[in-house]
Tab-separated table of C-alpha atoms in Angstrom:
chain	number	residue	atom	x	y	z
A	99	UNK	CA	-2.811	-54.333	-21.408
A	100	UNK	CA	-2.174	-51.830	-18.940
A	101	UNK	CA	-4.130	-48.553	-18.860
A	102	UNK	CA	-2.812	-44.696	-18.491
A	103	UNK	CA	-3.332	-43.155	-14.922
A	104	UNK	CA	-5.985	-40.197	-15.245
A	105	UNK	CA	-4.892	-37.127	-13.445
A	106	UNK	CA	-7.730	-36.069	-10.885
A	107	UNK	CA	-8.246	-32.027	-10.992
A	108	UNK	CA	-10.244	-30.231	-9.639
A	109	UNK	CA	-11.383	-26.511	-10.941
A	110	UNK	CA	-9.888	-23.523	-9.791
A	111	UNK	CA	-11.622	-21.145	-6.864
A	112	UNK	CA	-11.997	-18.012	-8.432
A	113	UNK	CA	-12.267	-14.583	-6.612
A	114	UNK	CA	-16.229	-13.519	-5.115
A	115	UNK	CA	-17.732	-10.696	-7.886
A	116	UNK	CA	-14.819	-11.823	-11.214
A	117	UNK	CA	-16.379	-13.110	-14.012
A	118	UNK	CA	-12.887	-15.681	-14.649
A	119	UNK	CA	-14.342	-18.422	-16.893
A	120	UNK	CA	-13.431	-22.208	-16.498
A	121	UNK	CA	-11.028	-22.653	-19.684
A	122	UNK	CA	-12.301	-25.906	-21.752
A	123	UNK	CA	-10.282	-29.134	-20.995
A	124	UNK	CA	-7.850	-30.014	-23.663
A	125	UNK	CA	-5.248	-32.065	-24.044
A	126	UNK	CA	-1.535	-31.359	-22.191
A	127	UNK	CA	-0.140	-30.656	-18.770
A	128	UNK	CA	-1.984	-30.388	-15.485
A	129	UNK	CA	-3.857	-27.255	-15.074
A	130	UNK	CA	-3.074	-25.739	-11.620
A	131	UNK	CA	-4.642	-22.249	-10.040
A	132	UNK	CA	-1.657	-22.487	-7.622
A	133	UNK	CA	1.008	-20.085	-9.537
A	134	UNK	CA	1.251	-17.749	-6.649
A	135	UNK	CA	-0.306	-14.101	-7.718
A	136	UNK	CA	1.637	-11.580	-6.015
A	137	UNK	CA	0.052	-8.360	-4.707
A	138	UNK	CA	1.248	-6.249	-7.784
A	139	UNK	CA	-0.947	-8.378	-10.110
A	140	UNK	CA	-3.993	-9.353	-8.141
A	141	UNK	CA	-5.720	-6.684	-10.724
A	142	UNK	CA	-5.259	-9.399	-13.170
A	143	UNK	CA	-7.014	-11.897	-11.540
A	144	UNK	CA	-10.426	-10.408	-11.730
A	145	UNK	CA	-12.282	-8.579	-14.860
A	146	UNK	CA	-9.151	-7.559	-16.486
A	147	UNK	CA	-8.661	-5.384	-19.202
A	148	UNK	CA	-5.709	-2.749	-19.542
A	149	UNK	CA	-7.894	0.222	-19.595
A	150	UNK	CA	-9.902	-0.635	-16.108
A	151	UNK	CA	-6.862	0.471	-13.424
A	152	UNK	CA	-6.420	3.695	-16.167
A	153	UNK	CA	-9.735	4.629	-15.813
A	154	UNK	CA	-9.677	3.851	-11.654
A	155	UNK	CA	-6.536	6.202	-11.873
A	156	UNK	CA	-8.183	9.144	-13.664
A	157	UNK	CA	-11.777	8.852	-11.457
A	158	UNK	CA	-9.830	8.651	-8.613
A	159	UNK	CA	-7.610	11.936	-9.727
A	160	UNK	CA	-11.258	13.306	-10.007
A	161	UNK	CA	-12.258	12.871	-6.874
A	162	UNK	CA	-9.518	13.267	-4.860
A	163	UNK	CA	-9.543	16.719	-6.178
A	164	UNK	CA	-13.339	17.290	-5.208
A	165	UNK	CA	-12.960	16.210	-1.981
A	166	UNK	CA	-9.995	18.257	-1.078
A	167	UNK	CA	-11.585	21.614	-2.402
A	168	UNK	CA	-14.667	20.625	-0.310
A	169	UNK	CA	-12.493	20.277	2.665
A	170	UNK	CA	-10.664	23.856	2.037
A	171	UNK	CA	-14.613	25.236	1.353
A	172	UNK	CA	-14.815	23.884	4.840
A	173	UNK	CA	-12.167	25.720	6.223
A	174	UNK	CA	-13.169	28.558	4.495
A	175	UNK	CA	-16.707	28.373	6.350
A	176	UNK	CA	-14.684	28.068	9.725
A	177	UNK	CA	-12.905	30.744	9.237
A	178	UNK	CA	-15.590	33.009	8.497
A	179	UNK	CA	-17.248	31.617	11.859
A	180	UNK	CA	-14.047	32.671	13.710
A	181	UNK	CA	-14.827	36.400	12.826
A	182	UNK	CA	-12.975	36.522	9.707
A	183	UNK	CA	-14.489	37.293	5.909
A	184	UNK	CA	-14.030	34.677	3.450
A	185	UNK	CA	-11.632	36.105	0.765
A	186	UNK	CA	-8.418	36.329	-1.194
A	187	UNK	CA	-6.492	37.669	1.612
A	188	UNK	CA	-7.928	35.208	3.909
A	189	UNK	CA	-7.234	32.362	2.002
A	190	UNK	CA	-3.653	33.323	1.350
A	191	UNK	CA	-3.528	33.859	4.823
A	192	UNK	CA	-5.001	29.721	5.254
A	193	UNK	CA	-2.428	28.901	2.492
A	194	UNK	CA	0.736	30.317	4.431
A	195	UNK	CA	-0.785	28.496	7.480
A	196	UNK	CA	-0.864	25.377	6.025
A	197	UNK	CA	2.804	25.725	4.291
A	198	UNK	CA	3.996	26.309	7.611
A	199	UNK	CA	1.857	23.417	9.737
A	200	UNK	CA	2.065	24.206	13.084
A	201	UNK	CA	0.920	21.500	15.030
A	202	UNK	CA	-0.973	23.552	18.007
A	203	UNK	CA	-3.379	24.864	14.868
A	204	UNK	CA	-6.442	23.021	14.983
A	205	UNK	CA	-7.847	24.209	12.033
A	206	UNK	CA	-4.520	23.646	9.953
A	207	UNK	CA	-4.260	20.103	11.541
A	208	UNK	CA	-7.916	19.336	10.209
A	209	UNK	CA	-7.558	20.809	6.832
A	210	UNK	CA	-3.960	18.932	6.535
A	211	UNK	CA	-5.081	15.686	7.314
A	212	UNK	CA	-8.738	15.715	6.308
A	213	UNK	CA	-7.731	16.612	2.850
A	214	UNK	CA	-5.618	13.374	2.273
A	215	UNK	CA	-8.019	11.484	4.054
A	216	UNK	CA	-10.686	12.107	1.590
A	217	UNK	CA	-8.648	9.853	-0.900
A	218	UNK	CA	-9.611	6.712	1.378
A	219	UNK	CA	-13.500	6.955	-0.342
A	220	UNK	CA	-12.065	8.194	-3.844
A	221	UNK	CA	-9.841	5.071	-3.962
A	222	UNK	CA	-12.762	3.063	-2.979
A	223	UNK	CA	-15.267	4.940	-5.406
A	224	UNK	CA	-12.618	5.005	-8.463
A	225	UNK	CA	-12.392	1.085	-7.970
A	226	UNK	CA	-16.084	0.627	-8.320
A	227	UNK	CA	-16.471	2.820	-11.302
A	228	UNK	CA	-13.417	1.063	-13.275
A	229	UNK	CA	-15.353	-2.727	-12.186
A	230	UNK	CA	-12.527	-3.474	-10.449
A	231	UNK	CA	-14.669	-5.521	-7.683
A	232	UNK	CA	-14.303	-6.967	-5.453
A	233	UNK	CA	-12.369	-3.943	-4.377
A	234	UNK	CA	-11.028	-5.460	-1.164
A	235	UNK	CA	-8.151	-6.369	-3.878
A	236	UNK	CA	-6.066	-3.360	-2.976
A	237	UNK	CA	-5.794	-4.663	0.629
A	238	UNK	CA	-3.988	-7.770	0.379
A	239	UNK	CA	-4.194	-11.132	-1.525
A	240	UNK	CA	-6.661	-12.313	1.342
A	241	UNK	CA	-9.446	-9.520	-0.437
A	242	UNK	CA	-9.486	-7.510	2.754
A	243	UNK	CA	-7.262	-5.761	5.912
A	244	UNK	CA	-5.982	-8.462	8.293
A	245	UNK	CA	-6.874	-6.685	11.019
A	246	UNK	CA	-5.061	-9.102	13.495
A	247	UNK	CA	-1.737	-8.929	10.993
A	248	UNK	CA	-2.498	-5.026	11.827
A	249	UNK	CA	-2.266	-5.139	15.055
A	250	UNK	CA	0.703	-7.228	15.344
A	251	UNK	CA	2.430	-4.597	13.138
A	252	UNK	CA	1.791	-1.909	14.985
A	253	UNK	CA	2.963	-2.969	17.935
A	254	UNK	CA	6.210	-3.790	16.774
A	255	UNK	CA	6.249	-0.107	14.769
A	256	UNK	CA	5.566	1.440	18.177
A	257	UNK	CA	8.753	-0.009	19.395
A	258	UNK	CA	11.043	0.792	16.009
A	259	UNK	CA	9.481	4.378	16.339
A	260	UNK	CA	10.644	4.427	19.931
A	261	UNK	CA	13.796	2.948	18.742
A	262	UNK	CA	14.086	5.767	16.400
A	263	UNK	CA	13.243	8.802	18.917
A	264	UNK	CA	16.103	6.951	21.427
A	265	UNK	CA	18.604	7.110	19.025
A	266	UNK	CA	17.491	10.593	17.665
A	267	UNK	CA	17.821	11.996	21.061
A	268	UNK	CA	20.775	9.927	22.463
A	269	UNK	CA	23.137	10.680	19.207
A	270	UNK	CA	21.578	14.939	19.390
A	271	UNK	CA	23.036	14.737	23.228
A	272	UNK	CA	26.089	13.058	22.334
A	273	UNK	CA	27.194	15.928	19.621
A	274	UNK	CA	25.401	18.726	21.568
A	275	UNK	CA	22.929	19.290	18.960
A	276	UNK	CA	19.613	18.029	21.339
A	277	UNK	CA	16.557	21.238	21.401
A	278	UNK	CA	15.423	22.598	24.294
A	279	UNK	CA	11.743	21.670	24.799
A	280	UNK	CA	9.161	24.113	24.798
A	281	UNK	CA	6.053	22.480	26.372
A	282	UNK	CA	2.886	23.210	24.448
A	283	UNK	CA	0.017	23.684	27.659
A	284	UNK	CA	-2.763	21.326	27.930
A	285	UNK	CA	-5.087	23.633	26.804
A	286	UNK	CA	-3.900	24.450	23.782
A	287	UNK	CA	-2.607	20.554	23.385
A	288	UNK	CA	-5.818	18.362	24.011
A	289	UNK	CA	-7.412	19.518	20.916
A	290	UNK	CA	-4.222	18.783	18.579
A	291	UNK	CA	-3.913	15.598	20.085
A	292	UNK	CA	-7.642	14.611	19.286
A	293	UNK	CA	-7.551	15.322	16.140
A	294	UNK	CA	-3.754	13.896	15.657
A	295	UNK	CA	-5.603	10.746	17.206
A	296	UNK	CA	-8.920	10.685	15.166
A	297	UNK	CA	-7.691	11.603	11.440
A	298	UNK	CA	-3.639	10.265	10.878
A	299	UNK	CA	-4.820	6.785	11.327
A	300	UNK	CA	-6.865	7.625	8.299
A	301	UNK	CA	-4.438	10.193	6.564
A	302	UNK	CA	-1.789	7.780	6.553
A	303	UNK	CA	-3.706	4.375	5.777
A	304	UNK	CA	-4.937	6.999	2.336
A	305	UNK	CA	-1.455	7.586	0.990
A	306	UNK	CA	-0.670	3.957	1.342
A	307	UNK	CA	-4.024	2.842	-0.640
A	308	UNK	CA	-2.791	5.230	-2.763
A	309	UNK	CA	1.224	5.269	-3.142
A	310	UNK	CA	1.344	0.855	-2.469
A	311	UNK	CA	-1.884	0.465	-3.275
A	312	UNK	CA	-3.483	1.358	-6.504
A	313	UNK	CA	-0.553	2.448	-7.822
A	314	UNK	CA	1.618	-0.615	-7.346
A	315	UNK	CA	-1.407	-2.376	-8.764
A	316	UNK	CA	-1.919	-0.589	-11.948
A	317	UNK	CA	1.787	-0.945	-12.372
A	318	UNK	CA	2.181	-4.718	-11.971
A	319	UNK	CA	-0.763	-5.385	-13.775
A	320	UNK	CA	0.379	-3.264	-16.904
A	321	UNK	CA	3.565	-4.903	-17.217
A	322	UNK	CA	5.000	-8.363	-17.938
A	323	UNK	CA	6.311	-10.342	-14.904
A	324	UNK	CA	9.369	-9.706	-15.267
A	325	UNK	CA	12.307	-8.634	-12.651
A	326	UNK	CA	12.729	-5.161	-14.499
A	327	UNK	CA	8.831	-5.003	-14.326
A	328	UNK	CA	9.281	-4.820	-10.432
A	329	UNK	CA	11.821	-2.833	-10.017
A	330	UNK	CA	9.614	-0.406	-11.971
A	331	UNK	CA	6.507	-0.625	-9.873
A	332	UNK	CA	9.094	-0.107	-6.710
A	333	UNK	CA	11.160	3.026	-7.917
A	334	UNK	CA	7.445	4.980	-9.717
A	335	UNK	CA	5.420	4.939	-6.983
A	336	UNK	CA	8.454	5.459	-4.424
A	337	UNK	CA	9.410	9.187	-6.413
A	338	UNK	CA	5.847	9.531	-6.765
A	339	UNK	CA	5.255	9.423	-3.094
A	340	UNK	CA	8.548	11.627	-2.083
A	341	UNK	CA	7.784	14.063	-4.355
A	342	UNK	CA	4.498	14.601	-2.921
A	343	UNK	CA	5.963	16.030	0.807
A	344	UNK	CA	8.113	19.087	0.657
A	345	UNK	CA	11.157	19.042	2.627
A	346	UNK	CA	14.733	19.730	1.864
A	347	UNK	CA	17.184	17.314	0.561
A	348	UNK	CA	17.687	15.487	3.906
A	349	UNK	CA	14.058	15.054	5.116
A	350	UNK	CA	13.182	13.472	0.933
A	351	UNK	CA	15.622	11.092	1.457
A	352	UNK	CA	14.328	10.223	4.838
A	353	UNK	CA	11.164	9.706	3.485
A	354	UNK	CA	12.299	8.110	0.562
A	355	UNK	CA	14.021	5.482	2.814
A	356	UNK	CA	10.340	5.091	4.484
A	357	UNK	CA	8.850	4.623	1.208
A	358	UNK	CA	11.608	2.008	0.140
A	359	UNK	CA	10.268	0.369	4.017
A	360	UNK	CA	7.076	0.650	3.315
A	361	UNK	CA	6.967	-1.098	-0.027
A	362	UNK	CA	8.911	-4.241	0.663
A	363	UNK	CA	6.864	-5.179	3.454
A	364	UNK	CA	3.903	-4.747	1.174
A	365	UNK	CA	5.259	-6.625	-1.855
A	366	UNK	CA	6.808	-8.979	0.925
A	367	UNK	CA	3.346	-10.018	3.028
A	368	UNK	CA	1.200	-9.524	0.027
A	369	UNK	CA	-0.652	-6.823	1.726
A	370	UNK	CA	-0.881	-2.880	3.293
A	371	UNK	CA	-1.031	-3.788	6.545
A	372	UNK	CA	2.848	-3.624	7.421
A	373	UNK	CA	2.661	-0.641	5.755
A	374	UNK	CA	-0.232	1.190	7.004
A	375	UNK	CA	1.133	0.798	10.508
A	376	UNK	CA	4.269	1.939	10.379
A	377	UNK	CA	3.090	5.269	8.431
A	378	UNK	CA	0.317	5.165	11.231
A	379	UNK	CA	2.547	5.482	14.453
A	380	UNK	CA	4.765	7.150	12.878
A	381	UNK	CA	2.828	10.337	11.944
A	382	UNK	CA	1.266	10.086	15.166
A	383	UNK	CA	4.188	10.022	16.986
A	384	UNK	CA	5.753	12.646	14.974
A	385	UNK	CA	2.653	15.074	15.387
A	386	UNK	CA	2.202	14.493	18.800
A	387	UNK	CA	6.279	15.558	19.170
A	388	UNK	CA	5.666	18.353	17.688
A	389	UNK	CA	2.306	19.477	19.403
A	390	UNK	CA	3.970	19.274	22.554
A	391	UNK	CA	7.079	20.663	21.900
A	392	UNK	CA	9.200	18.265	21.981
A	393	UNK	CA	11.691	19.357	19.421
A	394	UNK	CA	11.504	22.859	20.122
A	395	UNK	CA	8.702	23.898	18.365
A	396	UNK	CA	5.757	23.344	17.136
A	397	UNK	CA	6.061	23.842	13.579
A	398	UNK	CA	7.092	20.830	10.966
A	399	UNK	CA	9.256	23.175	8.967
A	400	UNK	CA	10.433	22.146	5.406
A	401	UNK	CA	13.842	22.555	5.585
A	402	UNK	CA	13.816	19.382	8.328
A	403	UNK	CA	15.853	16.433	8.226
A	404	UNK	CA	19.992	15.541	8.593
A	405	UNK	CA	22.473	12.733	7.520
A	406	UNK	CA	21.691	11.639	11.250
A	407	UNK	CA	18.590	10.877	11.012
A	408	UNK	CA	18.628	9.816	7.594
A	409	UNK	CA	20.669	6.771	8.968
A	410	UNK	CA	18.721	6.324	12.046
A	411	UNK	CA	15.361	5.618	8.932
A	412	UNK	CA	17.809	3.312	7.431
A	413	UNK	CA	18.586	1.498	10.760
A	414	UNK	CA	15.073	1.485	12.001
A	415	UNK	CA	13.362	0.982	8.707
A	416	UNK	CA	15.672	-2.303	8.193
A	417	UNK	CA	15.200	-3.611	11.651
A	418	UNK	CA	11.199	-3.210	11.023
A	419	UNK	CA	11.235	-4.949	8.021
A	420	UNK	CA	13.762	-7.659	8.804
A	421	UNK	CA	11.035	-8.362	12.292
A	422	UNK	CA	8.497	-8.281	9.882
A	423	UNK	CA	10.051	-11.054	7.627
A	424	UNK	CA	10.246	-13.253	10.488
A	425	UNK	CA	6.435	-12.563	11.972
A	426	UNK	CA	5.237	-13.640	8.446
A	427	UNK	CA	6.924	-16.748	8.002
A	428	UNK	CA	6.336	-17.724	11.491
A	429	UNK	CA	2.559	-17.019	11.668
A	430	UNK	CA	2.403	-19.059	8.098
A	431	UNK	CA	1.005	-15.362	6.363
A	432	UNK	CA	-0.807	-15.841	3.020
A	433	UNK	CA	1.733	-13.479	1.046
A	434	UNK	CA	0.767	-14.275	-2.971
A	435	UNK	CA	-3.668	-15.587	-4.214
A	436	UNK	CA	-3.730	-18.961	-5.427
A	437	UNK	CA	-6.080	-17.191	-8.237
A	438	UNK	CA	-4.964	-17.665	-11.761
A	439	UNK	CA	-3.964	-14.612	-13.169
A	440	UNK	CA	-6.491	-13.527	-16.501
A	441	UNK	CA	-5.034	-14.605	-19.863
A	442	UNK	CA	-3.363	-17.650	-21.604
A	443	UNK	CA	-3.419	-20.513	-19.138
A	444	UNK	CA	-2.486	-23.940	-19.273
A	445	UNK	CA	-4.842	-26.382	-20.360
A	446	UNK	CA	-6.068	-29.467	-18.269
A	447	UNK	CA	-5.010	-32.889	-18.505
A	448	UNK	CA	-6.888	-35.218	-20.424
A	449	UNK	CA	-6.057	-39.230	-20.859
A	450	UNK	CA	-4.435	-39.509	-24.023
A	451	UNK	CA	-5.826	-42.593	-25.899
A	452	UNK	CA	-3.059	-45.400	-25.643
A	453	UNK	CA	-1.792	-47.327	-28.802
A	454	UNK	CA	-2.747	-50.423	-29.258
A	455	UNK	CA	-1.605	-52.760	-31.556
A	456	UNK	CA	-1.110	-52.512	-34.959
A	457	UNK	CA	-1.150	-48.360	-35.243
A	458	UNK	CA	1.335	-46.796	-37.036
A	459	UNK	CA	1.080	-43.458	-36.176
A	460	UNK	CA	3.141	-40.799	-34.494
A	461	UNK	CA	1.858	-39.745	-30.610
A	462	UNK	CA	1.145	-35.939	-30.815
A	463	UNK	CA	1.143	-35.688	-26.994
A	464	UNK	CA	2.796	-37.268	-24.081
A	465	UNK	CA	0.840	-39.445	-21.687
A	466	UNK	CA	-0.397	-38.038	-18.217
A	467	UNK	CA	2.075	-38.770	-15.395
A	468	UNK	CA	4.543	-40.115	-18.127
A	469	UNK	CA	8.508	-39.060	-17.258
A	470	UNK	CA	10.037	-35.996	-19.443
C-alpha cells in the first residue's frame, strides 16, 4: 500500500530584533514566508501592534519640533554675535528672511535646511521609542540604504535634472521668456555652496524618511491590503508633503508631480533610495541656480512655477521613473521581504494519516501534494 508524500518545509527567516513566533504545525496547506511584503507593510512584519507607528508618529511630532526651535535658538545666538540684540524685532526680522530665502544668506540657508534636517534623528529616535526595531525598516525591504542602488540613482537624476534645466531654458528662449543672469561673486557664493553641499543631502533624504517613509508605513500597515488601501497611502502623504512648501498654484503642482515621482519609485523598488536621490540633486541643483544667479535672482520666491515647467516635471519625472523601472529589473533589485507579515497565517503541512481498509469515515482534510 502506497504511502502519502510528506512535504519538506523549512521555517521561515524572520527579521534581526522581531519577536515573530514560529506558528505550531497543524494540519492543511504548505506554509510559505514567501508572500512578498511590500514596503508599505514591512511595519507588520516585526512587533506589530496598531498603536506602535501612532505612537512613532506623535514622538516623532515631538521632536521634530524640539529640534527645530533649537536650531532657530541657534540662529538667534548668531545673530546676536553679528552685532544684533536677540529680540522680537529681530526675530521678525529672521522670520521675513526666511519667508523670502535668498540663497546668498548663509545664515537663512543654515536655519532652512538644518531645521528639516533635524527630523533625520527624530525619525530614527521616534522608531526606537515606539519598538519599532530594527529601524533600518523605513529604508527598504533589505533593512537598510542600498548605498550602491543610491548611487546608481543619482547618477541617472543628475542627467533627468539636466534634462529638465535644457528644456527649461531651451523652451524660455524659444517664447522669449529666458532671465537675464545676474552672477552671484565668488565671495559671496563659496559659502552658499558649502552649505548647499553639506546639509540638502540631508534636508532632502529627512522629508523622504518622513513623507515615503514613516508615513507610507504607518499607512500601509493600518490598513487592509487592499487596492483602495494604496491608493490611500499614495494620495495622504502626497497632499501632506505639497502642503508643506509654499508656492503658488503652479510651483504645488510641480511639486506635487515630484511627490507622485517620488513615491512610485519607492513603492516600485521597495525602498527610499530612488527617491532620496532625485530630491537630493534636485535641491542641490536648484539652490546652487539660484545662489549663482542663474535665474535672475537669488531669491526662491513663492509665487514660482508655470504650466511650462509643470510639464517639463511631468516629462522628466516619467522618464526618471520609467529608467528606474528598467535598472531594477535588470540588476534583479529585491523590491518586496520574503518576511511573513504579523497575524493569521497559514498553517504547515502535516501527513494526513491514509485510510486503510475497512474505515468508514469521512476525510476532514485533503492529502499533501494531492490535486484540487
Amino acid at each position: 500500500m502506497s504511502q502519502p508524500t510528506v512535504t519538506s518545509t523549512s521555517s521561515p527567516t524572520y527579521p534581526p530584533g522581531s519577536t515573530y513566533s514560529v506558528p505550531e504545525p497543524r494540519r492543511g496547506a504548505a506554509f510559505s514566508p514567501a508572500q512578498a511584503t511590500p514596503y508599505d507593510r514591512l511595519p507588520r512584519t516585526l512587533r506589530w501592534e496598531w498603536w506602535r507607528p501612532l505612537v512613532a508618529l506623535t514622538v516623532f511630532g515631538v521632536l521634530a519640533v524640539i529640534g527645530s526651535v533649537a536650531v532657530v535658538g541657534v540662529a538667534m545666538v548668531a545673530v546676536v554675535l553679528e552685532g544684533g540684540a536677540a529680540g522680537p524685532a529681530q526675530l521678525d526680522a529672521l522670520l521675513d528672511r526666511l519667508l523670502a530665502i535668498d540663497a546668498t544668506d548663509s545664515l537663512v540657508l543654515v536655519l532652512s535646511l538644518a531645521s528639516i534636517a533635524v527630523w533625520l534623528p527624530a525619525v530614527a529616535g521616534a522608531l526606537r521609542i515606539a519598538g519599532m526595531r530594527p529601524i533600518g525598516h523605513v529604508s527598504s525591504v533589505v533593512l537598510r540604504l542600498r548605498w550602491r542602488w543610491l548611487l546608481t540613482c543619482s547618477v541617472l537624476a543628475v542627467a533627468t535634472l539636466a534634462l529638465s534645466l535644457g528644456l527649461s531654458f531651451g523652451l524660455g528662449a524659444l517664447v522669449g521668456q529666458n532671465a537675464t543672469p545676474v552672477w552671484t561673486s565668488f565671495d559671496r557664493l563659496w559659502l552658499p555652496l558649502l552649505i548647499i553641499i553639506l546639509l540638502v543631502p540631508f534636508q532632502a533624504a529627512a522629508e523622504e524618511y518622513v513623507f515615503r517613509g514613516v508615513l507610507v508605513q504607518a499607512l500601509g500597515s493600518w490598513l487592509p491590503r487592499r487596492a483602495w488601501s494604496r491608493v490611500i497611502v499614495v494620495v495622504v502623504p502626497t497632499i501632506a508633503f505639497v502642503l508643506s512648501h509654499g508656492y503658488g498654484l503652479w510651483g504645488l503642482l510641480d511639486v506635487g508631480v515630484f511627490a507622485l515621482a517620488a513615491m512610485w519609485v519607492t513603492l516600485r523598488t521597495g525602498g527610499l533610495e530612488a527617491a532620496i536621490a532625485l530630491h537630493v540633486v534636485n535641491n542641490v541643483v536648484v539652490f546652487t541656480a539660484l545662489a549663482s544667479g542663474a535665474f535672475g535672482t537669488t531669491v526662491n520666491g513663492d509665487e514660482g512655477g508655470s504650466l511650462a515647467g509643470v510639464l517639463i516635471t511631468v516629462i522628466t519625472s516619467i522618464g526618471y521613473c520609467w529608467i528606474v523601472e528598467i535598472l531594477a529589473n535588470r540588476r534583479g533589485l529585491e523590491r518586496t521581504s520574503s518576511w511573513p507579515e504579523r497575524g493569521p497565517v497559514a498553517p504547515l503541512a502535516l501527513p494526513v494519516p491514509h485510510p486503510v481498509a475497512g474505515w468508514t469515515g469521512t476525510p476532514t482534510h485533503d492529502l499533501v501534494g494531492s490535486a484540487r
